[in-house]
mmCIF file with all atom_site columns, C-alpha atoms in Angstrom:
data_model
loop_
_atom_site.group_PDB
_atom_site.id
_atom_site.type_symbol
_atom_site.label_atom_id
_atom_site.label_alt_id
_atom_site.label_comp_id
_atom_site.label_asym_id
_atom_site.label_entity_id
_atom_site.label_seq_id
_atom_site.pdbx_PDB_ins_code
_atom_site.Cartn_x
_atom_site.Cartn_y
_atom_site.Cartn_z
_atom_site.occupancy
_atom_site.B_iso_or_equiv
_atom_site.pdbx_formal_charge
_atom_site.auth_seq_id
_atom_site.auth_comp_id
_atom_site.auth_asym_id
_atom_site.auth_atom_id
_atom_site.pdbx_PDB_model_num
ATOM 1  C CA . ASP A 1 1  ? 60.256 5.758  79.597  1.00 58.00 ? 971  ASP A CA 1
ATOM 2  C CA . GLY A 1 2  ? 57.731 7.600  81.422  1.00 62.00 ? 972  GLY A CA 1
ATOM 3  C CA . LYS A 1 3  ? 56.803 10.980 81.056  1.00 84.00 ? 973  LYS A CA 1
ATOM 4  C CA . LEU A 1 4  ? 58.131 13.498 83.430  1.00 86.00 ? 974  LEU A CA 1
ATOM 5  C CA . GLY A 1 5  ? 55.764 15.551 86.283  1.00 89.00 ? 975  GLY A CA 1
ATOM 6  C CA . LEU A 1 6  ? 56.257 16.717 89.671  1.00 87.00 ? 976  LEU A CA 1
ATOM 7  C CA . TYR A 1 7  ? 53.678 14.999 92.376  1.00 88.00 ? 977  TYR A CA 1
ATOM 8  C CA . GLU A 1 8  ? 53.220 17.324 96.224  1.00 82.00 ? 978  GLU A CA 1
ATOM 9  C CA . PRO A 1 9  ? 50.318 17.518 98.459  1.00 76.00 ? 979  PRO A CA 1
ATOM 10 C CA . VAL A 1 10 ? 49.083 20.752 97.841  1.00 72.00 ? 980  VAL A CA 1
ATOM 11 C CA . HIS A 1 11 ? 49.199 21.878 101.720 1.00 72.00 ? 981  HIS A CA 1
ATOM 12 C CA . GLY A 1 12 ? 52.495 23.665 103.092 1.00 71.00 ? 982  GLY A CA 1
ATOM 13 C CA . SER A 1 13 ? 55.305 22.220 105.486 1.00 72.00 ? 983  SER A CA 1
ATOM 14 C CA . ALA A 1 14 ? 53.567 22.937 108.598 1.00 78.00 ? 984  ALA A CA 1
ATOM 15 C CA . PRO A 1 15 ? 56.835 23.781 110.208 1.00 85.00 ? 985  PRO A CA 1
ATOM 16 C CA . ASP A 1 16 ? 54.423 25.041 113.584 1.00 88.00 ? 986  ASP A CA 1
ATOM 17 C CA . ILE A 1 17 ? 54.056 20.955 113.951 1.00 85.00 ? 987  ILE A CA 1
ATOM 18 C CA . ALA A 1 18 ? 56.881 20.461 113.004 1.00 84.00 ? 988  ALA A CA 1
ATOM 19 C CA . GLY A 1 19 ? 58.114 16.994 115.235 1.00 87.00 ? 989  GLY A CA 1
ATOM 20 C CA . LYS A 1 20 ? 55.001 16.426 116.946 1.00 89.00 ? 990  LYS A CA 1
ATOM 21 C CA . ASN A 1 21 ? 53.892 13.801 114.674 1.00 88.00 ? 991  ASN A CA 1
ATOM 22 C CA . VAL A 1 22 ? 50.743 14.853 113.983 1.00 86.00 ? 992  VAL A CA 1
ATOM 23 C CA . ALA A 1 23 ? 50.685 15.473 110.193 1.00 87.00 ? 993  ALA A CA 1
ATOM 24 C CA . ASN A 1 24 ? 48.361 13.657 108.311 1.00 91.00 ? 994  ASN A CA 1
ATOM 25 C CA . PRO A 1 25 ? 50.196 11.671 105.607 1.00 92.00 ? 995  PRO A CA 1
ATOM 26 C CA . ILE A 1 26 ? 47.557 10.894 102.954 1.00 94.00 ? 996  ILE A CA 1
ATOM 27 C CA . ALA A 1 27 ? 48.127 13.258 100.847 1.00 92.00 ? 997  ALA A CA 1
ATOM 28 C CA . SER A 1 28 ? 51.548 12.613 99.848  1.00 91.00 ? 998  SER A CA 1
ATOM 29 C CA . ILE A 1 29 ? 51.128 8.781  99.785  1.00 95.00 ? 999  ILE A CA 1
ATOM 30 C CA . LEU A 1 30 ? 48.532 9.829  97.072  1.00 95.00 ? 1000 LEU A CA 1
ATOM 31 C CA . SER A 1 31 ? 50.910 12.160 95.300  1.00 94.00 ? 1001 SER A CA 1
ATOM 32 C CA . LEU A 1 32 ? 52.740 8.588  95.560  1.00 95.00 ? 1002 LEU A CA 1
ATOM 33 C CA . ALA A 1 33 ? 50.055 7.124  93.809  1.00 97.00 ? 1003 ALA A CA 1
ATOM 34 C CA . MET A 1 34 ? 50.143 10.196 91.072  1.00 95.00 ? 1004 MET A CA 1
ATOM 35 C CA . LEU A 1 35 ? 53.239 9.154  90.425  1.00 95.00 ? 1005 LEU A CA 1
ATOM 36 C CA . LEU A 1 36 ? 53.012 5.682  89.640  1.00 96.00 ? 1006 LEU A CA 1
ATOM 37 C CA . ARG A 1 37 ? 49.696 6.466  87.730  1.00 95.00 ? 1007 ARG A CA 1
ATOM 38 C CA . TYR A 1 38 ? 50.837 9.842  85.895  1.00 93.00 ? 1008 TYR A CA 1
ATOM 39 C CA . SER A 1 39 ? 54.796 9.469  85.089  1.00 93.00 ? 1009 SER A CA 1
ATOM 40 C CA . LEU A 1 40 ? 55.467 5.493  85.882  1.00 93.00 ? 1010 LEU A CA 1
ATOM 41 C CA . GLU A 1 41 ? 52.447 3.906  83.860  1.00 94.00 ? 1011 GLU A CA 1
ATOM 42 C CA . LEU A 1 42 ? 51.928 1.692  86.620  1.00 96.00 ? 1012 LEU A CA 1
ATOM 43 C CA . GLN A 1 43 ? 48.170 1.065  86.928  1.00 97.00 ? 1013 GLN A CA 1
ATOM 44 C CA . GLU A 1 44 ? 48.349 -1.228 89.092  1.00 98.00 ? 1014 GLU A CA 1
ATOM 45 C CA . ALA A 1 45 ? 50.316 -0.476 91.606  1.00 98.00 ? 1015 ALA A CA 1
ATOM 46 C CA . ALA A 1 46 ? 48.512 3.015  91.701  1.00 98.00 ? 1016 ALA A CA 1
ATOM 47 C CA . ASP A 1 47 ? 45.818 1.419  92.337  1.00 98.00 ? 1017 ASP A CA 1
ATOM 48 C CA . GLU A 1 48 ? 47.049 -1.047 95.607  1.00 98.00 ? 1018 GLU A CA 1
ATOM 49 C CA . VAL A 1 49 ? 48.080 2.694  96.829  1.00 98.00 ? 1019 VAL A CA 1
ATOM 50 C CA . GLU A 1 50 ? 44.710 4.590  96.497  1.00 98.00 ? 1020 GLU A CA 1
ATOM 51 C CA . LYS A 1 51 ? 42.985 0.660  97.746  1.00 98.00 ? 1021 LYS A CA 1
ATOM 52 C CA . ALA A 1 52 ? 45.212 1.290  100.796 1.00 98.00 ? 1022 ALA A CA 1
ATOM 53 C CA . VAL A 1 53 ? 44.085 4.740  101.382 1.00 98.00 ? 1023 VAL A CA 1
ATOM 54 C CA . PHE A 1 54 ? 40.808 4.076  101.102 1.00 98.00 ? 1024 PHE A CA 1
ATOM 55 C CA . ASP A 1 55 ? 40.247 0.692  102.643 1.00 98.00 ? 1025 ASP A CA 1
ATOM 56 C CA . VAL A 1 56 ? 42.443 2.282  105.901 1.00 98.00 ? 1026 VAL A CA 1
ATOM 57 C CA . LEU A 1 57 ? 39.450 5.607  105.584 1.00 97.00 ? 1027 LEU A CA 1
ATOM 58 C CA . ASN A 1 58 ? 36.556 2.916  105.299 1.00 97.00 ? 1028 ASN A CA 1
ATOM 59 C CA . ASP A 1 59 ? 38.018 1.134  107.941 1.00 97.00 ? 1029 ASP A CA 1
ATOM 60 C CA . ASN A 1 60 ? 37.732 4.597  110.371 1.00 96.00 ? 1030 ASN A CA 1
ATOM 61 C CA . TRP A 1 61 ? 40.824 5.533  110.746 1.00 96.00 ? 1031 TRP A CA 1
ATOM 62 C CA . ARG A 1 62 ? 41.764 9.075  111.174 1.00 96.00 ? 1032 ARG A CA 1
ATOM 63 C CA . THR A 1 63 ? 44.559 11.665 111.438 1.00 94.00 ? 1033 THR A CA 1
ATOM 64 C CA . SER A 1 64 ? 43.831 14.532 114.416 1.00 92.00 ? 1034 SER A CA 1
ATOM 65 C CA . ASP A 1 65 ? 43.193 17.198 111.661 1.00 91.00 ? 1035 ASP A CA 1
ATOM 66 C CA . ILE A 1 66 ? 40.434 14.764 110.223 1.00 93.00 ? 1036 ILE A CA 1
ATOM 67 C CA . TYR A 1 67 ? 39.427 13.254 113.463 1.00 93.00 ? 1037 TYR A CA 1
ATOM 68 C CA . CYS A 1 68 ? 34.831 13.468 113.365 1.00 90.00 ? 1038 CYS A CA 1
ATOM 69 C CA . GLY A 1 69 ? 34.932 11.778 116.992 1.00 91.00 ? 1039 GLY A CA 1
ATOM 70 C CA . THR A 1 70 ? 34.147 7.918  115.858 1.00 87.00 ? 1040 THR A CA 1
ATOM 71 C CA . GLY A 1 71 ? 36.713 5.630  114.738 1.00 90.00 ? 1041 GLY A CA 1
ATOM 72 C CA . TRP A 1 72 ? 40.550 5.206  115.406 1.00 90.00 ? 1042 TRP A CA 1
ATOM 73 C CA . ARG A 1 73 ? 42.728 8.811  116.119 1.00 94.00 ? 1043 ARG A CA 1
ATOM 74 C CA . VAL A 1 74 ? 45.993 8.316  115.640 1.00 95.00 ? 1044 VAL A CA 1
ATOM 75 C CA . GLU A 1 75 ? 49.303 10.005 114.933 1.00 94.00 ? 1045 GLU A CA 1
ATOM 76 C CA . GLY A 1 76 ? 50.214 10.817 111.876 1.00 92.00 ? 1046 GLY A CA 1
ATOM 77 C CA . ALA A 1 77 ? 52.743 7.312  111.344 1.00 94.00 ? 1047 ALA A CA 1
ATOM 78 C CA . VAL A 1 78 ? 50.610 5.127  112.715 1.00 96.00 ? 1048 VAL A CA 1
ATOM 79 C CA . ILE A 1 79 ? 48.518 5.633  109.895 1.00 96.00 ? 1049 ILE A CA 1
ATOM 80 C CA . GLY A 1 80 ? 51.039 5.993  107.352 1.00 96.00 ? 1050 GLY A CA 1
ATOM 81 C CA . SER A 1 81 ? 52.442 2.359  108.649 1.00 97.00 ? 1051 SER A CA 1
ATOM 82 C CA . GLU A 1 82 ? 48.034 1.115  108.230 1.00 98.00 ? 1052 GLU A CA 1
ATOM 83 C CA . ILE A 1 83 ? 48.223 2.196  105.040 1.00 98.00 ? 1053 ILE A CA 1
ATOM 84 C CA . ALA A 1 84 ? 51.938 0.574  104.392 1.00 98.00 ? 1054 ALA A CA 1
ATOM 85 C CA . ASN A 1 85 ? 50.560 -2.640 105.607 1.00 98.00 ? 1055 ASN A CA 1
ATOM 86 C CA . ARG A 1 86 ? 47.825 -2.847 103.382 1.00 97.00 ? 1056 ARG A CA 1
ATOM 87 C CA . ILE A 1 87 ? 49.641 -2.509 99.785  1.00 96.00 ? 1057 ILE A CA 1
ATOM 88 C CA . LYS A 1 88 ? 49.795 -5.673 98.399  1.00 87.00 ? 1058 LYS A CA 1
#
């Protein structure tokens, strides 16, 4: 009997980049962690999702919008897959 909530990233739909595989999925993935933590009360699962995101960022994986000249610049689907691969 979880708590109801609406979890979404705070950015728009960005129709100008639709289909270009450049969108950064990290905010959406962290929204999932919030759903797990606050509505489904699955603290360990939420922790795993957050840890995967932070580990990928700490290993310098970046999408174009947050790329700073160092590390790995990858497409949105690639960083999403890398995050998913690190969830245990």
